[in-house]
Coordinates of C-alpha atoms in Angstrom, one line a residue:
F1 CA 0.0 0.1 0.1
D2 CA 1.3 3.6 -0.7
W3 CA -0.7 6.1 0.2
W4 CA 0.2 8.6 -2.6
A5 CA -0.2 6.5 -5.2
Q6 CA -4.3 5.8 -4.0
A7 CA -4.7 8.9 -2.6
M8 CA -3.7 10.3 -6.1
A9 CA -5.6 7.7 -7.8
S10 CA -8.9 7.8 -5.5
L11 CA -9.2 11.1 -7.2
G12 CA -9.0 9.9 -10.7
Y13 CA -5.2 10.5 -11.6
A14 CA -2.9 8.3 -13.6
V15 CA -0.2 7.0 -11.8
L16 CA 3.1 5.7 -13.0
Q17 CA 5.4 4.1 -10.3
P18 CA 8.5 3.0 -12.5
N19 CA 11.1 0.8 -11.4
F20 CA 14.0 3.0 -12.2
R21 CA 17.6 1.6 -12.2
G22 CA 19.1 1.1 -9.1
S23 CA 15.8 0.6 -7.4
A24 CA 15.6 -2.7 -5.2
G25 CA 13.4 -5.4 -6.0
Y26 CA 15.2 -7.0 -9.0
G27 CA 18.8 -7.9 -7.8
P28 CA 21.8 -6.4 -7.0
D29 CA 22.7 -5.8 -10.8
F30 CA 19.7 -4.2 -11.3
V31 CA 20.9 -1.9 -7.8
T32 CA 24.3 -1.5 -9.6
K33 CA 23.4 -0.3 -12.8
G34 CA 22.3 3.0 -10.5
H35 CA 25.7 4.1 -9.2
G36 CA 26.4 7.3 -10.3
Q37 CA 23.1 7.5 -12.6
W38 CA 21.4 10.1 -10.1
G39 CA 19.9 12.8 -12.4
R40 CA 20.9 10.7 -15.2
K41 CA 19.5 7.3 -16.7
M42 CA 17.6 7.2 -13.2
Q43 CA 15.7 10.3 -14.3
T44 CA 15.4 9.7 -17.9
D45 CA 13.9 6.5 -16.5
L46 CA 11.1 8.4 -15.5
S47 CA 10.9 10.5 -18.3
D48 CA 10.8 7.1 -20.8
G49 CA 7.9 5.7 -19.5
V50 CA 5.8 9.3 -19.6
R51 CA 6.5 9.0 -22.8
W52 CA 5.3 5.4 -22.9
L53 CA 1.8 6.3 -21.4
A54 CA 1.5 9.1 -23.9
S55 CA 2.3 7.4 -27.0
Q56 CA -0.5 4.5 -25.9
G57 CA -2.6 7.0 -25.3
T58 CA -3.2 6.7 -21.9
I59 CA -2.1 10.2 -20.5
D60 CA -2.1 13.7 -21.7
P61 CA 1.7 14.3 -22.1
K62 CA 0.5 18.5 -21.7
R63 CA -0.6 18.0 -18.5
V64 CA 1.8 15.5 -15.9
A65 CA 3.0 16.2 -12.5
I66 CA 6.1 14.4 -11.0
L67 CA 5.8 13.5 -7.4
G68 CA 8.2 12.1 -4.6
A69 CA 9.3 11.6 -1.3
S70 CA 13.4 11.2 -0.1
Y71 CA 15.4 10.3 -3.4
G72 CA 11.9 10.7 -5.1
G73 CA 12.0 14.5 -3.8
Y74 CA 15.4 15.0 -5.8
A75 CA 14.2 13.2 -8.9
A76 CA 11.1 16.1 -8.3
M77 CA 13.1 18.9 -8.2
A78 CA 15.3 17.3 -11.0
G79 CA 12.6 16.9 -13.2
A80 CA 11.5 20.3 -13.5
T81 CA 15.2 21.4 -13.5
L82 CA 17.6 18.4 -15.2
D83 CA 14.6 17.0 -17.4
P84 CA 12.9 20.3 -19.1
G85 CA 9.6 19.9 -21.3
V86 CA 8.3 16.8 -19.7
Y87 CA 6.2 18.1 -16.1
R88 CA 3.2 21.1 -15.9
C89 CA 4.6 20.7 -12.2
S90 CA 6.7 19.3 -9.7
I91 CA 6.0 18.1 -5.8
A92 CA 9.2 17.4 -3.7
I93 CA 8.7 15.8 -0.5
A94 CA 11.8 15.6 1.5
G95 CA 14.3 15.8 -1.1
V96 CA 18.9 16.7 -1.8
S97 CA 18.4 19.7 -3.7
D98 CA 22.3 19.8 -3.5
P99 CA 24.8 16.8 -3.9
K100 CA 27.5 18.4 -2.3
S101 CA 26.2 20.3 0.4
F102 CA 24.1 17.1 1.7
I103 CA 27.4 14.9 1.3
D104 CA 29.0 17.1 3.9
F105 CA 26.1 17.2 5.9
E106 CA 26.5 13.4 5.6
E107 CA 30.3 13.0 6.6
S108 CA 29.9 15.8 9.6
N109 CA 28.1 12.7 10.9
V110 CA 30.0 10.6 11.2
T111 CA 33.7 9.4 12.1
S112 CA 35.2 8.4 8.7
S113 CA 34.8 9.9 4.6
K114 CA 34.6 6.1 4.0
S115 CA 31.6 5.2 6.6
S116 CA 29.4 2.7 4.9
R117 CA 26.5 5.6 4.9
V118 CA 28.8 8.1 3.5
M119 CA 29.9 5.4 0.7
Y120 CA 26.2 4.5 -0.2
W121 CA 25.3 7.9 -1.3
K122 CA 28.6 8.7 -3.2
Q123 CA 28.5 5.4 -5.3
F124 CA 24.8 6.9 -6.2
L125 CA 25.9 10.4 -6.9
G126 CA 29.0 9.5 -8.8
D127 CA 32.1 11.7 -9.7
P128 CA 32.2 14.5 -7.2
K129 CA 33.1 16.6 -9.8
T130 CA 29.8 16.3 -11.6
Y131 CA 27.5 17.4 -8.9
D132 CA 27.0 21.1 -9.8
E133 CA 25.3 19.4 -12.6
I134 CA 23.2 17.4 -11.3
S135 CA 22.2 19.6 -8.4
P136 CA 18.9 21.1 -8.8
V137 CA 19.7 24.3 -6.8
R138 CA 22.5 24.5 -9.2
Q139 CA 20.4 24.2 -12.1
A140 CA 17.7 25.9 -10.5
G141 CA 17.6 28.8 -13.5
R142 CA 16.7 25.6 -15.7
A143 CA 13.8 25.1 -13.8
D144 CA 10.6 24.9 -16.5
C145 CA 7.4 24.5 -14.5
P146 CA 6.0 25.8 -10.6
L147 CA 7.8 23.5 -8.0
L148 CA 6.4 22.6 -4.2
L149 CA 8.6 21.6 -1.6
I150 CA 7.2 19.8 1.3
H151 CA 9.6 19.1 4.3
G152 CA 9.2 18.3 8.1
T153 CA 11.1 20.1 10.5
D154 CA 13.1 16.8 12.6
D155 CA 13.5 15.2 9.5
T156 CA 17.1 13.1 10.4
V157 CA 17.7 11.8 6.8
V158 CA 17.5 14.7 4.8
P159 CA 18.2 17.8 6.8
I160 CA 14.7 20.9 5.9
D161 CA 17.9 22.9 4.8
Q162 CA 17.7 21.2 1.4
S163 CA 14.6 22.3 0.8
K164 CA 15.2 25.9 2.2
R165 CA 18.3 25.9 -0.4
M166 CA 15.7 25.3 -3.4
E167 CA 13.6 27.8 -2.2
K168 CA 15.8 30.3 -2.2
A169 CA 17.9 29.5 -5.7
L170 CA 14.2 29.4 -7.5
K171 CA 13.2 33.0 -6.0
A172 CA 16.8 34.2 -7.0
A173 CA 16.3 32.7 -10.5
G174 CA 12.9 34.1 -10.4
K175 CA 10.9 31.0 -11.0
P176 CA 7.4 29.7 -9.3
V177 CA 8.1 28.1 -6.3
E178 CA 5.7 27.1 -3.0
F179 CA 7.2 25.7 0.5
V180 CA 5.5 24.2 3.2
T181 CA 6.8 23.2 6.6
Y182 CA 5.4 20.6 9.1
K183 CA 6.4 20.8 12.3
G184 CA 7.8 17.2 14.3
Q185 CA 7.3 15.2 10.7
D186 CA 10.6 13.1 10.2
H187 CA 11.6 11.6 6.7
W188 CA 9.2 8.8 7.0
E189 CA 6.1 11.0 7.1
T190 CA 4.7 9.3 10.6
V191 CA 2.6 11.9 12.3
G192 CA -0.3 10.6 10.9
S193 CA -2.0 14.5 11.1
A194 CA 0.6 16.0 9.5
R195 CA 0.4 13.3 6.8
I196 CA -3.1 14.4 6.2
E197 CA -2.1 18.1 5.7
M198 CA 0.9 17.2 3.8
M199 CA -2.0 15.4 1.0
K200 CA -3.8 18.2 1.1
A201 CA -1.7 20.8 0.1
A202 CA -0.1 18.5 -2.7
L203 CA -3.8 18.1 -3.6
A204 CA -4.5 21.5 -3.8
F205 CA -1.0 22.7 -5.8
L206 CA -2.4 19.9 -8.3
E207 CA -5.6 21.0 -8.9

């Protein structure tokens, strides 16, 4: 059960949940295919799915939204900035907006830059020299659709600073953005009352 997908489907939206490369459930080789592919093939796997649905006549390609949380939050921001021309709007929940500052945050919370946690992120993000290329913050000027940013104040996995950075960059670039925060909400959206309010905000933005 996925509450975001079910809520959207119950209102008549067609929902695509692709198993893009790097995701679990298809064995280690499929996960490895995602290494170094944040903002690259992991992203175009999503837009390829959108184009396929459009070719089948299932969706109107001019009325597609991208919504996601955690990595999906990054993908939603990247969809608006790194893969233009695909989405009408973007809803990013608790997403990484700037790989460099996020890695700095991760390294500040461990005793070694070679910790398994840090190495995990670095595997997927790829060459540090290219971080700016896959950073929605650094590419905010390319945003071609409105964005809604949602983040809980008690997120210890992806700090709320990541959404604050994105809001600041989009405003500086003159791009449309809304930012909603929820006091006490964590990365896993376990506070039920805030979860309902998050969904209401997302639906209002979509409509």
